[in-house]
PDB file of C-alpha atoms in Angstrom:
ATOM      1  CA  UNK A   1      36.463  12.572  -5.735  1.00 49.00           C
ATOM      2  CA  UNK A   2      33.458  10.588  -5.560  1.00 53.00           C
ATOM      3  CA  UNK A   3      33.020   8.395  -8.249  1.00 60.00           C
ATOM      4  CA  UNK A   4      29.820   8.096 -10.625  1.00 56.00           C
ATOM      5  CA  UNK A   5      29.239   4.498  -9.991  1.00 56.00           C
ATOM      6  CA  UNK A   6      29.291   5.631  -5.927  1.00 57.00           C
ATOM      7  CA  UNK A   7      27.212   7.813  -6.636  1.00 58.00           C
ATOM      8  CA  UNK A   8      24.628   5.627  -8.253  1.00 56.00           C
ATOM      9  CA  UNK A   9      25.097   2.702  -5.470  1.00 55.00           C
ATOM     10  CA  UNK A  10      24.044   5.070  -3.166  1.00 58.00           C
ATOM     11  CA  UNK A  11      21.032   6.570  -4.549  1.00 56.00           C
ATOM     12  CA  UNK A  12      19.820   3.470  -5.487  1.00 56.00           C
ATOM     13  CA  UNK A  13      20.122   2.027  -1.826  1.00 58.00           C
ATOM     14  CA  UNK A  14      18.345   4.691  -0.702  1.00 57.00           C
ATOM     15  CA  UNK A  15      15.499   4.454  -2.996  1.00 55.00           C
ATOM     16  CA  UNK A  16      15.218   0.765  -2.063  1.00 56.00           C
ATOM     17  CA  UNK A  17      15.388   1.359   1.409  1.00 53.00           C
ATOM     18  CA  UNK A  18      12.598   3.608   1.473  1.00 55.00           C
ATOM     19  CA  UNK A  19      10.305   1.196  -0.439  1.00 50.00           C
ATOM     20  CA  UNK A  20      10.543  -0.812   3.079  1.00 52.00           C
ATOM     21  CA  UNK A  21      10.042   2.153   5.757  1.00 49.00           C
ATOM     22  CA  UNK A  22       7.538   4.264   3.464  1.00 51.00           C
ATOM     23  CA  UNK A  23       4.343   4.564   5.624  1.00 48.00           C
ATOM     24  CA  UNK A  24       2.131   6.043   3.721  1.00 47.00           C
ATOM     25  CA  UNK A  25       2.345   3.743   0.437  1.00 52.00           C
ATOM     26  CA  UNK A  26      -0.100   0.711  -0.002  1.00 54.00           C
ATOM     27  CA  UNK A  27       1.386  -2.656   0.136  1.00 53.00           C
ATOM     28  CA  UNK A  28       0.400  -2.893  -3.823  1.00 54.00           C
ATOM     29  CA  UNK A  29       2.408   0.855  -4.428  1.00 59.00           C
ATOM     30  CA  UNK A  30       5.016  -0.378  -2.632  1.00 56.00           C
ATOM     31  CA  UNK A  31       5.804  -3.709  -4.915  1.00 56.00           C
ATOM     32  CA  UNK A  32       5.531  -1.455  -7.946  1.00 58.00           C
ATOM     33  CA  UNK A  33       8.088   0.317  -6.791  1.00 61.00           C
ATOM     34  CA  UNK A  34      10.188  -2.962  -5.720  1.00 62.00           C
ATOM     35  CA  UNK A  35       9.481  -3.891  -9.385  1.00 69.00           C
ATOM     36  CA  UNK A  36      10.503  -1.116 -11.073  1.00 74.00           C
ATOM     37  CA  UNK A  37      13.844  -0.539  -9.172  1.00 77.00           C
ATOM     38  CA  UNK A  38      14.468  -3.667  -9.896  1.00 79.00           C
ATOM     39  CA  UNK A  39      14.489  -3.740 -13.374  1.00 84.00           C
ATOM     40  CA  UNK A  40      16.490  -0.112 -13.142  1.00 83.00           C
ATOM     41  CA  UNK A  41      19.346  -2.232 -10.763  1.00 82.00           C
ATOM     42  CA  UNK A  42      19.226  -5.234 -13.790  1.00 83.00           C
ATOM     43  CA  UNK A  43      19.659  -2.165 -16.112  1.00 84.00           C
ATOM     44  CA  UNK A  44      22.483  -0.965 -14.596  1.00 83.00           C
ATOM     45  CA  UNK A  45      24.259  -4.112 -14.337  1.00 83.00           C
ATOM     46  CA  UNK A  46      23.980  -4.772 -17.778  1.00 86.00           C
ATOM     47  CA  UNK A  47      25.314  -1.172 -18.453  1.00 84.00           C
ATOM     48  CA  UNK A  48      28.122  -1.961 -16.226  1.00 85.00           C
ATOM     49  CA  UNK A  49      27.108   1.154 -14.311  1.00 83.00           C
ATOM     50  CA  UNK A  50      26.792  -1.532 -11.111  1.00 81.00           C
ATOM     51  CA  UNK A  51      28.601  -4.971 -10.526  1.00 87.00           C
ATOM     52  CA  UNK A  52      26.097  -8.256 -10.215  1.00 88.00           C
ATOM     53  CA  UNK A  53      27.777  -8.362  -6.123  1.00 87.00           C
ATOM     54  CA  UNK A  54      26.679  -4.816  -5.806  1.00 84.00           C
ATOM     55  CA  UNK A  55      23.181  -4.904  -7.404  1.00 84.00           C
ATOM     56  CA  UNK A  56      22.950  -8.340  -5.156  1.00 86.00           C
ATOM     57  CA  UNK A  57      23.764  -6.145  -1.976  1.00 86.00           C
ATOM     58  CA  UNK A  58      20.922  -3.497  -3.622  1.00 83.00           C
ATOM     59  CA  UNK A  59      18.583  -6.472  -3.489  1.00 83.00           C
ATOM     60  CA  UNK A  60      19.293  -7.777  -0.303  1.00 86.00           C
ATOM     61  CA  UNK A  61      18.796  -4.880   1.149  1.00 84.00           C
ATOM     62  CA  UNK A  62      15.274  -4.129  -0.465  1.00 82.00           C
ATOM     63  CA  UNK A  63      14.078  -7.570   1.185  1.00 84.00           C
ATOM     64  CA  UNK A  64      15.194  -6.502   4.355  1.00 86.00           C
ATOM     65  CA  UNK A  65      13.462  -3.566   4.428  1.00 86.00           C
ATOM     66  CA  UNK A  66      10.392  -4.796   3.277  1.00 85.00           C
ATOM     67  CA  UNK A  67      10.132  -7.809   5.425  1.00 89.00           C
ATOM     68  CA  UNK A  68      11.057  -5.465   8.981  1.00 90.00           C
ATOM     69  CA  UNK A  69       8.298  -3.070   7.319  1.00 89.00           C
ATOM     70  CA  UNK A  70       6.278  -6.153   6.722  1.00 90.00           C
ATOM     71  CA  UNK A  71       6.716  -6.954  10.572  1.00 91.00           C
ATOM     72  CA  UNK A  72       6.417  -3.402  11.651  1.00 90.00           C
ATOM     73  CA  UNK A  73       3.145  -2.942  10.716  1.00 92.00           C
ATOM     74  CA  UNK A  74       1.732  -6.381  11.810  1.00 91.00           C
ATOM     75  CA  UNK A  75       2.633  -5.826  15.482  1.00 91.00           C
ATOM     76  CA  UNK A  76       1.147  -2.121  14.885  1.00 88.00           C
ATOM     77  CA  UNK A  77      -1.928  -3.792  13.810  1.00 92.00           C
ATOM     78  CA  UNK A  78      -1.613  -6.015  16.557  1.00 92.00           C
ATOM     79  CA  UNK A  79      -0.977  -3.714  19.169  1.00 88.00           C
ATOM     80  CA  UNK A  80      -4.195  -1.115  17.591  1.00 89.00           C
ATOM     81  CA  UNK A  81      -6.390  -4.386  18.030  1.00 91.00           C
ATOM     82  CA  UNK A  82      -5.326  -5.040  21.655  1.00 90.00           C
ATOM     83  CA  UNK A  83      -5.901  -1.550  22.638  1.00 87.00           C
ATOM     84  CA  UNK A  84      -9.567  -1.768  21.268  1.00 88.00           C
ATOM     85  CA  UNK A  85     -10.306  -5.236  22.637  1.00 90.00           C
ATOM     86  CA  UNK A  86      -8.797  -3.362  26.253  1.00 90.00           C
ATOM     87  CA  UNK A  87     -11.007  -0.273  25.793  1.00 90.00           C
ATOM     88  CA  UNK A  88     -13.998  -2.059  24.810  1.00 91.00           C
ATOM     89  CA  UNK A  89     -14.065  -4.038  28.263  1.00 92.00           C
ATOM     90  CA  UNK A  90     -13.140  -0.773  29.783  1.00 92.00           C
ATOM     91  CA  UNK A  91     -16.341   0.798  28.511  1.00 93.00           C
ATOM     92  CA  UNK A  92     -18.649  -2.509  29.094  1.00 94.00           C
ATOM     93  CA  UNK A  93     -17.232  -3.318  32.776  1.00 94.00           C
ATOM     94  CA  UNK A  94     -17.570   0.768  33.543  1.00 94.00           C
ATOM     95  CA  UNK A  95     -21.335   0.588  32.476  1.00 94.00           C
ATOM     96  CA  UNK A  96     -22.564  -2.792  33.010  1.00 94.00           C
ATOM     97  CA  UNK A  97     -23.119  -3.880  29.748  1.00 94.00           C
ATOM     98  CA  UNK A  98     -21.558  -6.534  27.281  1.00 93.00           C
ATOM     99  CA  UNK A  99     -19.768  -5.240  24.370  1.00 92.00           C
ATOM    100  CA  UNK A 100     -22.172  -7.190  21.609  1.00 92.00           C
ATOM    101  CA  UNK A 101     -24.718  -5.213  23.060  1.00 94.00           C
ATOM    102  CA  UNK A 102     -23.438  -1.433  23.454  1.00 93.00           C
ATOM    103  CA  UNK A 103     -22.263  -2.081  19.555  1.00 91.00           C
ATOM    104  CA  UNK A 104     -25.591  -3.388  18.608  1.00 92.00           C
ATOM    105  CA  UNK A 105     -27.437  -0.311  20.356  1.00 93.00           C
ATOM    106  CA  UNK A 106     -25.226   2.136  18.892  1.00 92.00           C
ATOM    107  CA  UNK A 107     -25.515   0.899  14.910  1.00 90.00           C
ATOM    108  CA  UNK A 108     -29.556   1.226  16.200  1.00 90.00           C
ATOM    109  CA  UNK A 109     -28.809   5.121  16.932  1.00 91.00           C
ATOM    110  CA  UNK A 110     -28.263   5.215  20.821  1.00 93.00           C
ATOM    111  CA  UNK A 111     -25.506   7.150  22.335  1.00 93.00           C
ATOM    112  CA  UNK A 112     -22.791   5.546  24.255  1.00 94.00           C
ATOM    113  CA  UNK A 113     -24.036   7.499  27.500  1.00 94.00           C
ATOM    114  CA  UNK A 114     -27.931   7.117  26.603  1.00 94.00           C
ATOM    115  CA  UNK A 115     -26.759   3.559  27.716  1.00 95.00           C
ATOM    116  CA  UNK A 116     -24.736   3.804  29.894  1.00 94.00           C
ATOM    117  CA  UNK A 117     -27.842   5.839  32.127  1.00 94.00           C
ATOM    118  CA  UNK A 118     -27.169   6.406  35.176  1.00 95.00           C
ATOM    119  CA  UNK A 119     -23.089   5.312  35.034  1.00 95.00           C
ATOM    120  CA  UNK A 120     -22.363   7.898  32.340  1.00 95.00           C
ATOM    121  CA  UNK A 121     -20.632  10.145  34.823  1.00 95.00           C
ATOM    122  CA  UNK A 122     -18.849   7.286  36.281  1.00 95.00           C
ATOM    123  CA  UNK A 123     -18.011   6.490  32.150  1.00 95.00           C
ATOM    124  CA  UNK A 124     -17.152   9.977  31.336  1.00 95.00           C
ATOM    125  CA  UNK A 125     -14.734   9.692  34.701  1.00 95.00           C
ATOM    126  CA  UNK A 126     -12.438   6.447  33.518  1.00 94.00           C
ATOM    127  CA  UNK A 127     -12.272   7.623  30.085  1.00 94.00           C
ATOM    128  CA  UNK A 128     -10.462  11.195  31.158  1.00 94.00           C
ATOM    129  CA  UNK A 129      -8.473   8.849  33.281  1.00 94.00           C
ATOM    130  CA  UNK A 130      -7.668   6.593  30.813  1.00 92.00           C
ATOM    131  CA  UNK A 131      -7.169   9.135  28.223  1.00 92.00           C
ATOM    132  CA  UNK A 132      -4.423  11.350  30.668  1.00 94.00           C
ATOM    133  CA  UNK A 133      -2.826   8.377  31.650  1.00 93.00           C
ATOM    134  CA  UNK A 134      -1.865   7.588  27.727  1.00 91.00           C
ATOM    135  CA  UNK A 135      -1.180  11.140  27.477  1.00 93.00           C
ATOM    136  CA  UNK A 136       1.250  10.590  30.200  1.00 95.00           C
ATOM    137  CA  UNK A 137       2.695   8.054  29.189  1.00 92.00           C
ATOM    138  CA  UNK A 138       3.766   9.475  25.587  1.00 93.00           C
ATOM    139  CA  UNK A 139       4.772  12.612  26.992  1.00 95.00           C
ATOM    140  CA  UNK A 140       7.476   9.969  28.564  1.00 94.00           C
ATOM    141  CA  UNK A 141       7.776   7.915  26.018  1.00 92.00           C
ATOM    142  CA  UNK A 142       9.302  11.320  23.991  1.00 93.00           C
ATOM    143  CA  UNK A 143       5.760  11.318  21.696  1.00 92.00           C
ATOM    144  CA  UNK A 144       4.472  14.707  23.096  1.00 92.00           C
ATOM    145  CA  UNK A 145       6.242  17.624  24.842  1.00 93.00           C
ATOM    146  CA  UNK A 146       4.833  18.864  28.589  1.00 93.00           C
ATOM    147  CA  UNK A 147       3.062  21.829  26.582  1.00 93.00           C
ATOM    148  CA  UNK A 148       1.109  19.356  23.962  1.00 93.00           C
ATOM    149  CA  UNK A 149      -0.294  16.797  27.228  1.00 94.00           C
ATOM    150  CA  UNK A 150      -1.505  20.062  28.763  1.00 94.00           C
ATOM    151  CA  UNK A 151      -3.133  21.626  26.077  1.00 92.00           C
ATOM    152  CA  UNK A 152      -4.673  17.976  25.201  1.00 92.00           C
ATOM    153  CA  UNK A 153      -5.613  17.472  29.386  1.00 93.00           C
ATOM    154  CA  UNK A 154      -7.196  21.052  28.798  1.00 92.00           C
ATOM    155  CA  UNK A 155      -9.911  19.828  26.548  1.00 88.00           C
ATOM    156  CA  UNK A 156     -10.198  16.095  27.379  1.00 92.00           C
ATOM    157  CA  UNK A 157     -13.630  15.919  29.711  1.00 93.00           C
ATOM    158  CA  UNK A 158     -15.577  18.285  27.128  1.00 92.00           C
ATOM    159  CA  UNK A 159     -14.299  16.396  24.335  1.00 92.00           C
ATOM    160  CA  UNK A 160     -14.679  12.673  25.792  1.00 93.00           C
ATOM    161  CA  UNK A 161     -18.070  13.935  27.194  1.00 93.00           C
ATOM    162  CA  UNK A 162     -19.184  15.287  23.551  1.00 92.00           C
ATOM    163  CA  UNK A 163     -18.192  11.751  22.160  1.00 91.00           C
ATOM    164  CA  UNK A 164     -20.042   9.467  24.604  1.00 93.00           C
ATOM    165  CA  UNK A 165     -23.133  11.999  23.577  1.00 92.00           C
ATOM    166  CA  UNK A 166     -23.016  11.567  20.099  1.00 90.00           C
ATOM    167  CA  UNK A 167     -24.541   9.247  17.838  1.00 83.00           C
ATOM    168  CA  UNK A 168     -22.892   7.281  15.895  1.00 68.00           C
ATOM    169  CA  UNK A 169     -25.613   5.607  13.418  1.00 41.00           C
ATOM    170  CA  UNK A 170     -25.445   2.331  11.180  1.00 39.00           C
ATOM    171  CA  UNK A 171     -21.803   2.093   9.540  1.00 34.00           C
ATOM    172  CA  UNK A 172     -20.395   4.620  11.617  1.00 33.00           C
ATOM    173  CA  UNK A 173     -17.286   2.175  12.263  1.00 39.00           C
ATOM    174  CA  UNK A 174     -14.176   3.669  12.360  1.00 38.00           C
ATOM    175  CA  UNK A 175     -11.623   4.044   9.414  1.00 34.00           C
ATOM    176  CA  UNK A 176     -10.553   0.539   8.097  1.00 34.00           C
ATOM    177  CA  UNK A 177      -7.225  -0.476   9.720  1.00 32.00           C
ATOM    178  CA  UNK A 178      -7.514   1.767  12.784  1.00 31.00           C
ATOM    179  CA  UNK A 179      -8.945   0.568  15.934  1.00 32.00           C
ATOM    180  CA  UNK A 180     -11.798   1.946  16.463  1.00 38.00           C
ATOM    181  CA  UNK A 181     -16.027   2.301  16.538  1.00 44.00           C
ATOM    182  CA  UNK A 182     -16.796   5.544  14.834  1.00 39.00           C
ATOM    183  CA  UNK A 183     -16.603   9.201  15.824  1.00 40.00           C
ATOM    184  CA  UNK A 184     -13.349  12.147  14.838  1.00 39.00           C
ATOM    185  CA  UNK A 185     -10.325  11.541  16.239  1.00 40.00           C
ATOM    186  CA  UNK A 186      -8.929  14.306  19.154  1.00 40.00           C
ATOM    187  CA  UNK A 187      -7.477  16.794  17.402  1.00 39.00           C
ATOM    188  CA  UNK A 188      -4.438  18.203  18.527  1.00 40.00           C
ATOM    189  CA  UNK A 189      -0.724  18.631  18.098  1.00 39.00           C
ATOM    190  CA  UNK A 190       0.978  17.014  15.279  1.00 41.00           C
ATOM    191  CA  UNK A 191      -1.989  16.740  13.371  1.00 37.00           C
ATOM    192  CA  UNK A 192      -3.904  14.864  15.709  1.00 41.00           C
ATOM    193  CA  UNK A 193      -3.304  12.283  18.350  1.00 42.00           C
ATOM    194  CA  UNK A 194      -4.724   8.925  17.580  1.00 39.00           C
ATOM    195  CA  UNK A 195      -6.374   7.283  14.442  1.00 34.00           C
ATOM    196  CA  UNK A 196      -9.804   8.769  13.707  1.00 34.00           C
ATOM    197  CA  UNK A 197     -12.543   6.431  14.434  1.00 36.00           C
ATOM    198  CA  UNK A 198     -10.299   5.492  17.488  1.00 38.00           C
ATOM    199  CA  UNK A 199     -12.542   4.001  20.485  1.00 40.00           C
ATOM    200  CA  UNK A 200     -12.396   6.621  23.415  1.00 43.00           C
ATOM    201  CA  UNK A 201      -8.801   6.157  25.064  1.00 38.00           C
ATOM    202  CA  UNK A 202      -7.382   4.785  22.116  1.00 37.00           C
ATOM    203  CA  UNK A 203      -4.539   5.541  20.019  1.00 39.00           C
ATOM    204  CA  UNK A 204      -1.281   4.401  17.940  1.00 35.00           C
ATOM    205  CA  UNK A 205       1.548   5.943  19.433  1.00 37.00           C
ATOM    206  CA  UNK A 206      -0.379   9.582  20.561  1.00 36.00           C
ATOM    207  CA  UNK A 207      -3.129   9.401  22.119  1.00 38.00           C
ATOM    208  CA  UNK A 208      -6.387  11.268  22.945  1.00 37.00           C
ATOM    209  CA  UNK A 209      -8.765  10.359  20.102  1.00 37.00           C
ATOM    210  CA  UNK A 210     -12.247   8.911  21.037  1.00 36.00           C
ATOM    211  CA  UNK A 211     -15.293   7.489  19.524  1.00 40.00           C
ATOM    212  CA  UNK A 212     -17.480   4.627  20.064  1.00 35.00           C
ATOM    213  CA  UNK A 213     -17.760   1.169  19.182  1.00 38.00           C
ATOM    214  CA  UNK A 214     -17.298   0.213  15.848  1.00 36.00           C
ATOM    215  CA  UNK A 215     -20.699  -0.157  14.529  1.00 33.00           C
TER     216      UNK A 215
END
């Protein structure tokens, strides 16, 4: 039979572990939490409920998470950034103009393909491309199944085309801590692929979502 003390070692763990994998927690919910469980885990010592070597394991193991969370989400960040700096020059080599300046004629109220003239075609073109090719790639990457890429393929060229015809506006950026320059995200399976405000073509992990330059 499992013992009480077990019992409570192993809940605990797991509530410590999840402090350092939880997603959708801020940074300052999260050290609450890593506060409060650890004045529960002193608690319990001092009940005798846990030995010091086990609540030392408890706490060991709440670092760990936290700092591989920690590092998780820097390279995500890193990684979101990099796909935005890649799209931008996409969109600015496609139409023939710097990135300074498609951002500064969008926050004035332009659409991307008001400037991109007579390339927006050509625009519209490498942005389905770019845009299938990511879908591709996460239907092999295990992200998508065959039926989600097809039914996100099905509606790309209206949907990028709608995007580069909008107008974005003054502050129109996307989300904070999503890559990104304004604009709804492609809706789709699994609530969406790609962060809204996403620049067209990019995405963190699914992808499909488009907007403009961040504003």
């Amino acid at each position: 039979m499992v013992s009480k003390k077990k019992i409570v070692v192993a809940t605990v763990t797991a509530i410590a572990l999840s402090i350092g994998v939880a997603g959708t927690a801020s940074a300052h919910d999260n050290g609450a939490k890593a506060n409060g469980l650890s004045t529960i885990i002193s608690d319990l010592v001092k009940k005798g409920t846990l030995t010091q070597a086990q609540a030392d394991a408890l706490t060991s193991a709440m670092t760990s998470a936290k700092t591989a969370a920690d590092a998780q989400r820097t390279a995500d960040m890193a990684a979101r950034d990099a796909e935005r700096a890649a799209l931008e020059a996409l969109v600015a080599k496609t139409i023939g103009v710097d990135a300074a300046t498609i951002k500064t004629r969008l926050a004035a109220g332009e659409t991307l393909g008001a400037i991109a003239g007579t390339k927006k075609a050509a625009l519209i073109e490498v942005l389905v491309a770019d845009h299938t090719k990511r879908i591709d790639a996460d239907v092999a990457a295990g992200r998508l199944t065959a039926a989600q890429a097809t039914t996100l393929k099905a509606g790309l060229t209206a949907h990028v085309t709608a995007e580069v015809d909008s107008v974005r506006g003054p502050g129109m950026g996307g989300h904070k801590g999503g890559p990104g320059m304004g604009g709804k995200g492609f809706k789709g399976d699994k609530g969406g692929h790609g962060p809204q405000g996403a620049m067209p073509g990019t995405s963190s992990g699914t992808t499909a979502s488009t907007a403009s330059y961040k504003a």
